[in-house]
mmCIF file of the C-alpha atoms, coordinates in Angstrom:
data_MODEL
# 
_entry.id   MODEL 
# 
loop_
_atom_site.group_PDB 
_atom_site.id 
_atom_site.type_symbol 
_atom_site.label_atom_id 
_atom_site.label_alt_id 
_atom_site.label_comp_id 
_atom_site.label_asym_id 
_atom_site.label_entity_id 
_atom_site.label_seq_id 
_atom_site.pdbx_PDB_ins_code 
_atom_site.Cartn_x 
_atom_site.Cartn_y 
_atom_site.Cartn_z 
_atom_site.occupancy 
_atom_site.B_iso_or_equiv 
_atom_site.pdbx_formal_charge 
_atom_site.auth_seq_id 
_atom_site.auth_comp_id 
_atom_site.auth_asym_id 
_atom_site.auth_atom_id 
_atom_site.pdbx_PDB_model_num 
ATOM 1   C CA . UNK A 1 1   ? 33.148  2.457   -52.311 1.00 0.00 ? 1   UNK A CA 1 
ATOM 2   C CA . UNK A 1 2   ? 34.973  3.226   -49.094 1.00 0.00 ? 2   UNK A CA 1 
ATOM 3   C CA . UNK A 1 3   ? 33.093  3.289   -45.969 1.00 0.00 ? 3   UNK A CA 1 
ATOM 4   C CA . UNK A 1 4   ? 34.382  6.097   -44.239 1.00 0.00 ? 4   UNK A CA 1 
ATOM 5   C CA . UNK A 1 5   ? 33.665  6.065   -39.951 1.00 0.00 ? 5   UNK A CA 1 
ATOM 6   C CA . UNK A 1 6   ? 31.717  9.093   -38.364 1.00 0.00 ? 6   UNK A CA 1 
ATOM 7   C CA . UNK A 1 7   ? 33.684  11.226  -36.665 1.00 0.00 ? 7   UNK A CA 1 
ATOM 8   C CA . UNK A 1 8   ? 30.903  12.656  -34.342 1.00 0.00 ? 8   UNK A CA 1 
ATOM 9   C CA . UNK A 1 9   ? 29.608  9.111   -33.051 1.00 0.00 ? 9   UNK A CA 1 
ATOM 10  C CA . UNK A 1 10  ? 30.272  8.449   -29.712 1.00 0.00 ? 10  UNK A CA 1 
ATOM 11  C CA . UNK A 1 11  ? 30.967  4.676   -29.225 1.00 0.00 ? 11  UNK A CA 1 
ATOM 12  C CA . UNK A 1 12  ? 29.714  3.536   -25.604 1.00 0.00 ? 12  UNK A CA 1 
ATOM 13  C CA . UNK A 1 13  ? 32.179  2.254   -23.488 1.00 0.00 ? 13  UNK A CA 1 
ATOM 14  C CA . UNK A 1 14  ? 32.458  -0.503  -21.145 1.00 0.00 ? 14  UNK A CA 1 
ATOM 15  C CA . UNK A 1 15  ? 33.520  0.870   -18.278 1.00 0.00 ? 15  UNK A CA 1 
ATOM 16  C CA . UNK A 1 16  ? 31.453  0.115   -14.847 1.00 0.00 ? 16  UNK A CA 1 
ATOM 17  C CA . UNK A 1 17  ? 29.587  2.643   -13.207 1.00 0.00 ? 17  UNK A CA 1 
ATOM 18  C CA . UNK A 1 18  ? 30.683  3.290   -10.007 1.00 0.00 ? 18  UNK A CA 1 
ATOM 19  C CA . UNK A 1 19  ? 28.296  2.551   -7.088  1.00 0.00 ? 19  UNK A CA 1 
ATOM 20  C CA . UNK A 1 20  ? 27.261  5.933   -5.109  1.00 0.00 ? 20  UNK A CA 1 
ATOM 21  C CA . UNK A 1 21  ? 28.739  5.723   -1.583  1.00 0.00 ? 21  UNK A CA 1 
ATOM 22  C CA . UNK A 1 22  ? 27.243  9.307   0.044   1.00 0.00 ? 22  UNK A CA 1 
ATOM 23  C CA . UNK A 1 23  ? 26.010  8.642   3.214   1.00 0.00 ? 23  UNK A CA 1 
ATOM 24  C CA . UNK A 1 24  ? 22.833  9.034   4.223   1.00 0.00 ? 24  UNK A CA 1 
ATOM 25  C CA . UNK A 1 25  ? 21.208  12.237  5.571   1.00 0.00 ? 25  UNK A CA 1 
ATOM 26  C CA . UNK A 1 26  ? 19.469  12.390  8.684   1.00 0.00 ? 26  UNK A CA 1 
ATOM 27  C CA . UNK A 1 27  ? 16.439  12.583  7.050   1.00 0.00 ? 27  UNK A CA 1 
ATOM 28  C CA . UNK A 1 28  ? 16.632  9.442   5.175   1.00 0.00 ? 28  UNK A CA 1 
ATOM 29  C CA . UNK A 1 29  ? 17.554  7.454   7.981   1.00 0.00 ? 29  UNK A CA 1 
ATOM 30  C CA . UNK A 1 30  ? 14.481  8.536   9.912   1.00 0.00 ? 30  UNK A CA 1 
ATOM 31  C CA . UNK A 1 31  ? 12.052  8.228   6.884   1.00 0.00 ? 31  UNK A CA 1 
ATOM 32  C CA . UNK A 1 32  ? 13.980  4.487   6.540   1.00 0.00 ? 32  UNK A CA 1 
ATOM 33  C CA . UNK A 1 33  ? 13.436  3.697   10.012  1.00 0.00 ? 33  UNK A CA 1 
ATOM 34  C CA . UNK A 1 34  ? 9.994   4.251   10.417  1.00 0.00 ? 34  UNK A CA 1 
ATOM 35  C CA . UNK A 1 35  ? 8.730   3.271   7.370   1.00 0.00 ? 35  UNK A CA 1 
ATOM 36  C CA . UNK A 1 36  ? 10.804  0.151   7.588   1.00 0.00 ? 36  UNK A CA 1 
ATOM 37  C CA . UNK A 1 37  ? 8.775   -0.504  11.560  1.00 0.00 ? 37  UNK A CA 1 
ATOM 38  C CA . UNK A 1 38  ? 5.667   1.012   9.931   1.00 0.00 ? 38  UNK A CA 1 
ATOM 39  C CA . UNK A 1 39  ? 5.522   -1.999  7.121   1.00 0.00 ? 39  UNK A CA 1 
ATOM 40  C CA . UNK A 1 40  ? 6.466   -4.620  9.438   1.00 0.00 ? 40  UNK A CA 1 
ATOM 41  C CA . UNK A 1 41  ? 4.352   -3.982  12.196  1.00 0.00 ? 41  UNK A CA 1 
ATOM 42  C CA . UNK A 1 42  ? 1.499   -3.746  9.884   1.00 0.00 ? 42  UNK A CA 1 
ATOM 43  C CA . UNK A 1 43  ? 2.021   -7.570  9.028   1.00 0.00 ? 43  UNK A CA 1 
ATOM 44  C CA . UNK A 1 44  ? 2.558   -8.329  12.685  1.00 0.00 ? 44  UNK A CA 1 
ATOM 45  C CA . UNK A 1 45  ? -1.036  -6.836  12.656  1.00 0.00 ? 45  UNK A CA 1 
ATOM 46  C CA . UNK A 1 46  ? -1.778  -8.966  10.125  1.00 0.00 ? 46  UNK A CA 1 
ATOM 47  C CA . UNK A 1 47  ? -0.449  -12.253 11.621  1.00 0.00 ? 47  UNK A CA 1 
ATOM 48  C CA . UNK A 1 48  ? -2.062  -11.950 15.084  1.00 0.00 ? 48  UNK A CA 1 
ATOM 49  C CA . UNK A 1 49  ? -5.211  -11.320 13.117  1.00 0.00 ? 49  UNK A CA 1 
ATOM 50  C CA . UNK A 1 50  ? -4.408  -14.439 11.050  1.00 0.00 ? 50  UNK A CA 1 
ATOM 51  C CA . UNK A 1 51  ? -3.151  -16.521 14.123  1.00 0.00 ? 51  UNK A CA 1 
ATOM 52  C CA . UNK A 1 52  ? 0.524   -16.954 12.334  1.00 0.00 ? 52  UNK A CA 1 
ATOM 53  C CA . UNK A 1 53  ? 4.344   -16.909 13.047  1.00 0.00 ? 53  UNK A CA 1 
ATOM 54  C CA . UNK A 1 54  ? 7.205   -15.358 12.546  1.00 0.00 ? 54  UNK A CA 1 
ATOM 55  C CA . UNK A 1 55  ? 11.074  -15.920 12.993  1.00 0.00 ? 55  UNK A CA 1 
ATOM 56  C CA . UNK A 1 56  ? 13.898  -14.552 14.816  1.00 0.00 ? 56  UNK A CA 1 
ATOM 57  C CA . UNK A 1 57  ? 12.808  -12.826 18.567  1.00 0.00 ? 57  UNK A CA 1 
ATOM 58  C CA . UNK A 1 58  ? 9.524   -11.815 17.201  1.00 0.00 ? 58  UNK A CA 1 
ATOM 59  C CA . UNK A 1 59  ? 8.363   -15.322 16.553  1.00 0.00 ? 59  UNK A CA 1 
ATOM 60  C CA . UNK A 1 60  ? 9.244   -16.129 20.153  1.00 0.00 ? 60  UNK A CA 1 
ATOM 61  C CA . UNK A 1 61  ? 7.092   -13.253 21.538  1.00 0.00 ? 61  UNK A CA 1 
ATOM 62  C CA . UNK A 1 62  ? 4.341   -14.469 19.378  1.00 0.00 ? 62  UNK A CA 1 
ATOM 63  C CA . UNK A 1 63  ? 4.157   -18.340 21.111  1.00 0.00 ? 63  UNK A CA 1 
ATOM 64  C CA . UNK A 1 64  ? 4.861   -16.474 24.230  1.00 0.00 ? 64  UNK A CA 1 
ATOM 65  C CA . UNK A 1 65  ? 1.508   -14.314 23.663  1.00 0.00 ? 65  UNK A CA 1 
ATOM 66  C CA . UNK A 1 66  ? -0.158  -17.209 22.072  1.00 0.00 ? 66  UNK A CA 1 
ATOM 67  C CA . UNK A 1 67  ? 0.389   -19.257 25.563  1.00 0.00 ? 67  UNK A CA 1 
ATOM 68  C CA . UNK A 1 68  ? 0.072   -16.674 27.746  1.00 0.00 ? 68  UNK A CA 1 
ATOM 69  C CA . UNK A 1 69  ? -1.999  -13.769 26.232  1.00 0.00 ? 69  UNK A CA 1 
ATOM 70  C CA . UNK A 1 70  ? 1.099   -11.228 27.379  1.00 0.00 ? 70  UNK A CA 1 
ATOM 71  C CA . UNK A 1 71  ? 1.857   -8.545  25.413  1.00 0.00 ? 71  UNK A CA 1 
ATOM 72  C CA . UNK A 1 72  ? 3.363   -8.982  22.232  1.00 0.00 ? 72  UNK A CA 1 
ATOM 73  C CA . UNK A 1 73  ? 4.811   -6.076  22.094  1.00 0.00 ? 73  UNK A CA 1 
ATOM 74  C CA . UNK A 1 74  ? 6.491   -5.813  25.682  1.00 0.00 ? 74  UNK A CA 1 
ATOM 75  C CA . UNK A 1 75  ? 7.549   -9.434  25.197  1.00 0.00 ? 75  UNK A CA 1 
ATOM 76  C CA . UNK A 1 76  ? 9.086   -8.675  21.925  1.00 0.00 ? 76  UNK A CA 1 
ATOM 77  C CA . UNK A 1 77  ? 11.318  -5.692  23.102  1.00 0.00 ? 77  UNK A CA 1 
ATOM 78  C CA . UNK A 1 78  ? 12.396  -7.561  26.195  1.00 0.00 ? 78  UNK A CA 1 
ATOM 79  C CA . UNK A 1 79  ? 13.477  -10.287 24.222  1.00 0.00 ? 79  UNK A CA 1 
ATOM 80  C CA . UNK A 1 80  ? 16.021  -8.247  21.903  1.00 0.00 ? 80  UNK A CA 1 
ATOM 81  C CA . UNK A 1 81  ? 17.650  -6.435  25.057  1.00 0.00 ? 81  UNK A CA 1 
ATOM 82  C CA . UNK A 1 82  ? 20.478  -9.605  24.866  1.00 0.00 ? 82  UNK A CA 1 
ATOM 83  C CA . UNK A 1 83  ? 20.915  -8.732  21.353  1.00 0.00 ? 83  UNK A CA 1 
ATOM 84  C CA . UNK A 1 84  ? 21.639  -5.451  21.643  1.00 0.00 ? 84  UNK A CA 1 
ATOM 85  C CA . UNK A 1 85  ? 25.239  -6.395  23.197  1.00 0.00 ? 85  UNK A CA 1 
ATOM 86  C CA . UNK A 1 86  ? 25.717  -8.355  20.181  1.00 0.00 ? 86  UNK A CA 1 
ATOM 87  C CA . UNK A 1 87  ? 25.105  -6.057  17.850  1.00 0.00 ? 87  UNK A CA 1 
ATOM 88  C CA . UNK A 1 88  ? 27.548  -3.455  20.256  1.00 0.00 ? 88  UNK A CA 1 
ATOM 89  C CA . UNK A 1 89  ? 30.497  -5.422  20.343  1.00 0.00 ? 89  UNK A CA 1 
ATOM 90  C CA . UNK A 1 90  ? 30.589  -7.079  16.493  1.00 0.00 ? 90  UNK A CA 1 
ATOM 91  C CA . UNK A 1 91  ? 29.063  -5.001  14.584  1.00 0.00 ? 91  UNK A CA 1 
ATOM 92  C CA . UNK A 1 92  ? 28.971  -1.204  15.928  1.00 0.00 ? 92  UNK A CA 1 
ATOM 93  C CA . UNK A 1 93  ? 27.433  1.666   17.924  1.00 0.00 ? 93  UNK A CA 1 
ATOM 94  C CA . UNK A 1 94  ? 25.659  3.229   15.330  1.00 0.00 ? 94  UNK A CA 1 
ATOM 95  C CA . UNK A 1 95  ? 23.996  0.046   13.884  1.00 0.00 ? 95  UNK A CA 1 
ATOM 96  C CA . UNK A 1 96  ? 23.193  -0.946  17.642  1.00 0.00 ? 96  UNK A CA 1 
ATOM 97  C CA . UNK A 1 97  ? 21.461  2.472   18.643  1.00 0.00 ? 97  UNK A CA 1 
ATOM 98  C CA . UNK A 1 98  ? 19.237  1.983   14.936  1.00 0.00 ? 98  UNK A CA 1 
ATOM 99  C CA . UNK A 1 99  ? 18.197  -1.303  15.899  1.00 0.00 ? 99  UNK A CA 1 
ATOM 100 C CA . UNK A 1 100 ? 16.980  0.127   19.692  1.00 0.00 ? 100 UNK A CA 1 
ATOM 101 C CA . UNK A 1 101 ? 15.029  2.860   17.730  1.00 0.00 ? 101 UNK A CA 1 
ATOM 102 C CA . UNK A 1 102 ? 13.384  0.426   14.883  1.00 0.00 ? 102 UNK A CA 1 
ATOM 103 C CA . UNK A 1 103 ? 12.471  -2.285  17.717  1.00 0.00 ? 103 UNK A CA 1 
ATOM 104 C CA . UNK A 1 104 ? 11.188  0.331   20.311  1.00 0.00 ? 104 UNK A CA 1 
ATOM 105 C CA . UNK A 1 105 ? 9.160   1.972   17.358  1.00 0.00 ? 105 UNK A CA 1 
ATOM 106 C CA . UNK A 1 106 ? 8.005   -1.629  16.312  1.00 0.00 ? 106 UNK A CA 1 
ATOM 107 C CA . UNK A 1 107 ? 6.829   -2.400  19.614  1.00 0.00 ? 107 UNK A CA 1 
ATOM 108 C CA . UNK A 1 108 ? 5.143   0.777   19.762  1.00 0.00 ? 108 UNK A CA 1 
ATOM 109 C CA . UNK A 1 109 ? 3.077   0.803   16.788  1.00 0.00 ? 109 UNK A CA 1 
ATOM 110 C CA . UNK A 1 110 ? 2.563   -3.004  17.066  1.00 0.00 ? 110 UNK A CA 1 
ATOM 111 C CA . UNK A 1 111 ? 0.749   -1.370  20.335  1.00 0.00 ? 111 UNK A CA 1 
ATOM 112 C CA . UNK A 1 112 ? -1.434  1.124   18.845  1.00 0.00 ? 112 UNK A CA 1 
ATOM 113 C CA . UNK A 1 113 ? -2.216  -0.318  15.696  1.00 0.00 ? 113 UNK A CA 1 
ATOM 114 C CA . UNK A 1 114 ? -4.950  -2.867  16.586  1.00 0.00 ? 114 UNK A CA 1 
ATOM 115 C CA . UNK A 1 115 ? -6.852  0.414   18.136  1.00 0.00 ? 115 UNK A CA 1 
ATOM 116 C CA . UNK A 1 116 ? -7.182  1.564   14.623  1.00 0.00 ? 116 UNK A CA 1 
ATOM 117 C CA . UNK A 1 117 ? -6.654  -1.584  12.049  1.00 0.00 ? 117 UNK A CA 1 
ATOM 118 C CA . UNK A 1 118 ? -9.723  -4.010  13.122  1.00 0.00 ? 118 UNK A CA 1 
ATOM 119 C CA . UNK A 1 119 ? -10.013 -6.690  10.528  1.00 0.00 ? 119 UNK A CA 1 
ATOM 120 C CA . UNK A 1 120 ? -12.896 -8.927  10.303  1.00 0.00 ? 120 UNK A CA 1 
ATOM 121 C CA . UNK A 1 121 ? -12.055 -11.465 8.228   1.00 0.00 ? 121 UNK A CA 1 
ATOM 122 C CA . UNK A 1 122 ? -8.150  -12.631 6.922   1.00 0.00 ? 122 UNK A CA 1 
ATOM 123 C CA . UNK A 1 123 ? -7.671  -15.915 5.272   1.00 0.00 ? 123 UNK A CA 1 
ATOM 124 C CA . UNK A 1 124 ? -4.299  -17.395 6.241   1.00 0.00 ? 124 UNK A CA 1 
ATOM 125 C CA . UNK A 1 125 ? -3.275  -17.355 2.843   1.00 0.00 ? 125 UNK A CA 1 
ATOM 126 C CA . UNK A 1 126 ? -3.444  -13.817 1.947   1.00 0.00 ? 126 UNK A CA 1 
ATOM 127 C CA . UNK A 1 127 ? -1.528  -13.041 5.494   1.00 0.00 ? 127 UNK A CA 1 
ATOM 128 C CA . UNK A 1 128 ? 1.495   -15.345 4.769   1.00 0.00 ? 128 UNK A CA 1 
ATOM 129 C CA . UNK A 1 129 ? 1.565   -13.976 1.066   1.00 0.00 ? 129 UNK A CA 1 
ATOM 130 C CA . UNK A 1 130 ? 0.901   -9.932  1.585   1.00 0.00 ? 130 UNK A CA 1 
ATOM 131 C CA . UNK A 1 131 ? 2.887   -10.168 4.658   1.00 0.00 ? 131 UNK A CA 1 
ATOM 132 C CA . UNK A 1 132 ? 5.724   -12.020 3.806   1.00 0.00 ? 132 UNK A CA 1 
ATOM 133 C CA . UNK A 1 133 ? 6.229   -8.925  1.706   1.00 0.00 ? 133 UNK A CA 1 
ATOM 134 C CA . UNK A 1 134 ? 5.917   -6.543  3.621   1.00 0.00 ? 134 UNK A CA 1 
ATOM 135 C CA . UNK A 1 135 ? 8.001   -7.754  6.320   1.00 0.00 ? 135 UNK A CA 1 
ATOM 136 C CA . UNK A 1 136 ? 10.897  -8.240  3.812   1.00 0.00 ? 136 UNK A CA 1 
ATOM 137 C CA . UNK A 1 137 ? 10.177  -4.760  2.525   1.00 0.00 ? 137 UNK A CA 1 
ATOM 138 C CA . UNK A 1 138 ? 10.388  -3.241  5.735   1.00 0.00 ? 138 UNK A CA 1 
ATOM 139 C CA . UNK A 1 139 ? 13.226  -5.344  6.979   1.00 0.00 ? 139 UNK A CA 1 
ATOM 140 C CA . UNK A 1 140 ? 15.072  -4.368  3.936   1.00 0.00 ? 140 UNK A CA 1 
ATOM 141 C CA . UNK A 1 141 ? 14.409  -0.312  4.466   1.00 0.00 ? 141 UNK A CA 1 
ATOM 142 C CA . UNK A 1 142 ? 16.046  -1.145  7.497   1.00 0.00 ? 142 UNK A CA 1 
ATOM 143 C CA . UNK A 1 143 ? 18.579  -3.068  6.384   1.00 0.00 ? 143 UNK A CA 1 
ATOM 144 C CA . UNK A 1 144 ? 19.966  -0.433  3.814   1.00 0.00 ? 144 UNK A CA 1 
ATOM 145 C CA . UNK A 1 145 ? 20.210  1.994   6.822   1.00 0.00 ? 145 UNK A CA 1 
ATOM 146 C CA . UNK A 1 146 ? 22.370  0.230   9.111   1.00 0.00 ? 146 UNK A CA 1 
ATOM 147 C CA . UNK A 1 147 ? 19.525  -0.683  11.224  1.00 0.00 ? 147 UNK A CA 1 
ATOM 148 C CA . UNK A 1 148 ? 17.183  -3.839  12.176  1.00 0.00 ? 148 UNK A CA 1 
ATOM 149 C CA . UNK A 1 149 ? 14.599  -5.196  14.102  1.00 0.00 ? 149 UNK A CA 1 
ATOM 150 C CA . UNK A 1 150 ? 16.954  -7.509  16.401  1.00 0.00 ? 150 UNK A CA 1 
ATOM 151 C CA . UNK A 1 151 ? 17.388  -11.402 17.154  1.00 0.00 ? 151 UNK A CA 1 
ATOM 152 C CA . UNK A 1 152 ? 17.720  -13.177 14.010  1.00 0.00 ? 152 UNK A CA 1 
ATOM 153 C CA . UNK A 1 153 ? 17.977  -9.610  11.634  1.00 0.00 ? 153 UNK A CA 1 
ATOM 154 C CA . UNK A 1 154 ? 21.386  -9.440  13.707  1.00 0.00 ? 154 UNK A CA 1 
ATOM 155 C CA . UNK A 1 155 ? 22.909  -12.246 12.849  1.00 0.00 ? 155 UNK A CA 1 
ATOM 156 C CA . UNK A 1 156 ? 21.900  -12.449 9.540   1.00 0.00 ? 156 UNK A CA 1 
ATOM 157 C CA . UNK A 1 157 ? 23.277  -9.100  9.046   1.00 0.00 ? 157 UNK A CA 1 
ATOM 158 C CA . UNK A 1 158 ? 26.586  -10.124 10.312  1.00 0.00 ? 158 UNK A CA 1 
ATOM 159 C CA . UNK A 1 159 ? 26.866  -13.107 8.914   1.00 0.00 ? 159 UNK A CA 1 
ATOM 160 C CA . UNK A 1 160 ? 26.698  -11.305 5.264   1.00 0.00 ? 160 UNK A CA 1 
ATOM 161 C CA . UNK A 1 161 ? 29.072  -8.580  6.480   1.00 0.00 ? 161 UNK A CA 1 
ATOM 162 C CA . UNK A 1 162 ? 31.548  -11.237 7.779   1.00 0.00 ? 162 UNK A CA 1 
ATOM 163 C CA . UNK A 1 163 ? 31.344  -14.367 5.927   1.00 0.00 ? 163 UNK A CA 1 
ATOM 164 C CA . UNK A 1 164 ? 29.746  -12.802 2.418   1.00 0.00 ? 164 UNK A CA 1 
ATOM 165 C CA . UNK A 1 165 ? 26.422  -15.312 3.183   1.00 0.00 ? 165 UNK A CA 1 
ATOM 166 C CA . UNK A 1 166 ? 23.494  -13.889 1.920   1.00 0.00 ? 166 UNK A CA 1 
ATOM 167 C CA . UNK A 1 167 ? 21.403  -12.357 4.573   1.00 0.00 ? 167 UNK A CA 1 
ATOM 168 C CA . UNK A 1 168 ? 18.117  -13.332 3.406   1.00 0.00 ? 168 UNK A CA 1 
ATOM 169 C CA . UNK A 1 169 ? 18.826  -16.906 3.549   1.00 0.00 ? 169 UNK A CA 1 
ATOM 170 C CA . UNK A 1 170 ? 20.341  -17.191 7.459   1.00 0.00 ? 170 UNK A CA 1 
ATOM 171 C CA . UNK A 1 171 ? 17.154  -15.192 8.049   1.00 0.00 ? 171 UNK A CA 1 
ATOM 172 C CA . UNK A 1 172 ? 14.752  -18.005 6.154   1.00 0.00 ? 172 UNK A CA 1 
ATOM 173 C CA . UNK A 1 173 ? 16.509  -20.590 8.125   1.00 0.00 ? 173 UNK A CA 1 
ATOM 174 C CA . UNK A 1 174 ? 16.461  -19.456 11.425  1.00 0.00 ? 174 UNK A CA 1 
ATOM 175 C CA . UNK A 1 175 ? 12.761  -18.286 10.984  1.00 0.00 ? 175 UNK A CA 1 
ATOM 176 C CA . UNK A 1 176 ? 11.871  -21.466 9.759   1.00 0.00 ? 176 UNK A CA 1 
ATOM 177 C CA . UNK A 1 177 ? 13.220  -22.970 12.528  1.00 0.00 ? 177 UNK A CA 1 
ATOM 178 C CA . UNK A 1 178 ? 11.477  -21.032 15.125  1.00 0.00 ? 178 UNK A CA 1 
ATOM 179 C CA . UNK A 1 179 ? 8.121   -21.608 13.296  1.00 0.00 ? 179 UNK A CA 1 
ATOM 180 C CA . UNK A 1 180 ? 8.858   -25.409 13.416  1.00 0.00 ? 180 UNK A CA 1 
ATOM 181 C CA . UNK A 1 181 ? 9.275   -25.279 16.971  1.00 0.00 ? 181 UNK A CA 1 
ATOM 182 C CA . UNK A 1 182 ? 5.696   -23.796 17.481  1.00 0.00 ? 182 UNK A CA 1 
ATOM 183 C CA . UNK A 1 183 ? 4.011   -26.672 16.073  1.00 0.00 ? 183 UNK A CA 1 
ATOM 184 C CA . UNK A 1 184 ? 3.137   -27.705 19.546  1.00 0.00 ? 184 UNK A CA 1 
ATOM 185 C CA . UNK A 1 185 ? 1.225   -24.506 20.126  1.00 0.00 ? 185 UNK A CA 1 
ATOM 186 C CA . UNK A 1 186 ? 0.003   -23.154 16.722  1.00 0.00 ? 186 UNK A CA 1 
ATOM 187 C CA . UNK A 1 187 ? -1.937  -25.801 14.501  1.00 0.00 ? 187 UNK A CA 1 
ATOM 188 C CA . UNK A 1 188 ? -0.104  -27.216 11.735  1.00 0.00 ? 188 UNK A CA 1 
ATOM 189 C CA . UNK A 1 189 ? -1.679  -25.699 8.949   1.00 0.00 ? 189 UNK A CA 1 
ATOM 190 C CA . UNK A 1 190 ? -1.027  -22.042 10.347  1.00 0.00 ? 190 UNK A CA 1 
ATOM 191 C CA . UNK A 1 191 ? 2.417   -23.370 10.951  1.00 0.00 ? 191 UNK A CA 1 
ATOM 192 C CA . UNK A 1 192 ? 3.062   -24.077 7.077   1.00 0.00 ? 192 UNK A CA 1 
ATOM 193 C CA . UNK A 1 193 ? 1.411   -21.104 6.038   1.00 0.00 ? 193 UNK A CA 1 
ATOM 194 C CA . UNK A 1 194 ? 4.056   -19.101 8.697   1.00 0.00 ? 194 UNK A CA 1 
ATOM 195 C CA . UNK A 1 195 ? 6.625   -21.069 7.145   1.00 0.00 ? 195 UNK A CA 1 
ATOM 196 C CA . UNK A 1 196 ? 5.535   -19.884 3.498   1.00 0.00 ? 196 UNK A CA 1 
ATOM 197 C CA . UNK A 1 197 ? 5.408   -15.854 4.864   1.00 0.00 ? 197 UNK A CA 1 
ATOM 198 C CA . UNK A 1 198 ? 9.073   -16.860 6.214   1.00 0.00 ? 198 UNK A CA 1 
ATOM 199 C CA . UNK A 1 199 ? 10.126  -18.033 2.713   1.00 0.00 ? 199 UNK A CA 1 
ATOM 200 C CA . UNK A 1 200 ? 8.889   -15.139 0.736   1.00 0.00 ? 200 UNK A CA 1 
ATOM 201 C CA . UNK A 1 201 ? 10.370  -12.578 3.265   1.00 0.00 ? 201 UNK A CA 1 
ATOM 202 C CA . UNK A 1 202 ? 13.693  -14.455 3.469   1.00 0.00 ? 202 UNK A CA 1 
ATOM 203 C CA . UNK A 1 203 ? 13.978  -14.697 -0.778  1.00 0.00 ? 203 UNK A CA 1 
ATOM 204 C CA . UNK A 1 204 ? 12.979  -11.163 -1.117  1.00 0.00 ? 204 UNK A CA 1 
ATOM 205 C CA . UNK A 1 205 ? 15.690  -10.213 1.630   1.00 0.00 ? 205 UNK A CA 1 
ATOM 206 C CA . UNK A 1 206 ? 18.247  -12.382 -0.370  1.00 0.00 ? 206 UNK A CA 1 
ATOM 207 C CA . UNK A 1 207 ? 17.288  -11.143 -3.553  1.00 0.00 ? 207 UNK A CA 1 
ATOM 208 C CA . UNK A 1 208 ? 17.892  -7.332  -2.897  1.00 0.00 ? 208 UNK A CA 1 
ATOM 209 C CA . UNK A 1 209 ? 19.984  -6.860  -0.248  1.00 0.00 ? 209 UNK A CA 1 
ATOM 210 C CA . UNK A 1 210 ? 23.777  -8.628  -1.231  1.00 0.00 ? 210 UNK A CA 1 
ATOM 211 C CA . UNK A 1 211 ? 26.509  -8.389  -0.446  1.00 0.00 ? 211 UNK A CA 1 
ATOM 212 C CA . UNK A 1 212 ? 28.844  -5.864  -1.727  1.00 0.00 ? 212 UNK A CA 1 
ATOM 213 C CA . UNK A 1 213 ? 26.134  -4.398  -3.679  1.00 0.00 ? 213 UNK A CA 1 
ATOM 214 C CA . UNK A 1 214 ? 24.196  -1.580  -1.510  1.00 0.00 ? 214 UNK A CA 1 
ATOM 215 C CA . UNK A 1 215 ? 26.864  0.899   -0.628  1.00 0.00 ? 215 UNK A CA 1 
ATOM 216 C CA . UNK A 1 216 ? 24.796  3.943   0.561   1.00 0.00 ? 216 UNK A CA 1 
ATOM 217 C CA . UNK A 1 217 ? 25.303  4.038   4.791   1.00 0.00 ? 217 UNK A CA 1 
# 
């Protein structure tokens, strides 16, 4: 007996989908940019609680408050201001004028928020772990709106739009390298516990934010 072929099935085909390029709205960037800030600066919270790094500019500010008891958060947004030419001249006004908003709302809420989040007790381990992820959550919000939270994020950022590298790892590297150089400071085993929160953000950046394959600015 003959099979005979269904006329009414519809065979799938193999064609790709195409990515969805529509800008953003307005109201998506904002939402992005402070809920990107919002999740980062809670695990800034969380690391001064903890007595832990970070990379980029923001681990600088924190071994600047940690030897001087300054201000994290007027260290931090002083530090980016050399940045921000950077960012200007290689990579664009709109991206630049983000990152000023994200790291003046980061500095802000960094401010405020120990008024409100008091935590009395925060094992290092949880810190690195829970934070780690939310930094690289927030960083990646950020990220996917042409925005970032300066230093490091910057020329990570580039580096994937110029050179294809994956964003996530510069990042790990040069925040591992900024933790390192703390060890004189911070005690050792808060320093490998900052280096594990640097890891986790760095393969979570790398893992969903590639090249090529986030269109929607």
């Amino acid at each position: 007996m003959a099979i005979q072929s269904n006329p009414r099935v519809i065979y799938p085909t193999h064609h790709p989908v195409p990515l969805d390029t529509r800008k953003h709205s307005l109201f998506e960037d904002v939402q992005a940019l402070f809920s990107g800030s919002l999740f980062v600066s809670i695990c800034m919270t969380m690391f001064a609680q903890a007595g832990l790094l970070t990379g980029s500019t923001a681990g600088l500010a924190f071994v600047l408050h940690y030897a001087t008891g300054w201000s994290f958060s007027l260290i931090y947004f002083v530090i980016n201001i050399p940045f921000y030419w950077f960012a200007w001249k290689y990579i664009g006004r709109e991206f630049t004028l983000k990152t000023f908003i994200s790291v003046a709302l980061l500095s802000l809420i960094t401010f405020i928020a120990p008024q409100y989040l008091q935590i009395d007790y925060l094992h290092p381990a949880f810190a690195a772990i829970v934070g780690g992820f939310l930094m690289g959550t927030g960083v990646l919000f950020l990220a996917r709106h042409k925005s970032s939270l300066g230093g490091a994020t910057i020329i990570s950022l580039y580096a994937q739009e110029k050179w294809g590298m994956k964003a996530g790892n510069v990042q790990m590297v040069i925040d591992c390298i900024v933790v390192l150089l703390a060890i004189w400071i911070v005690p050792l085993d808060k320093v490998l516990w900052s280096i594990l929160a640097a890891v986790i953000m760095g393969s979570f950046l790398a893992m969903h934010h590639r090249p090529g394959r986030y269109k929607g600015h």
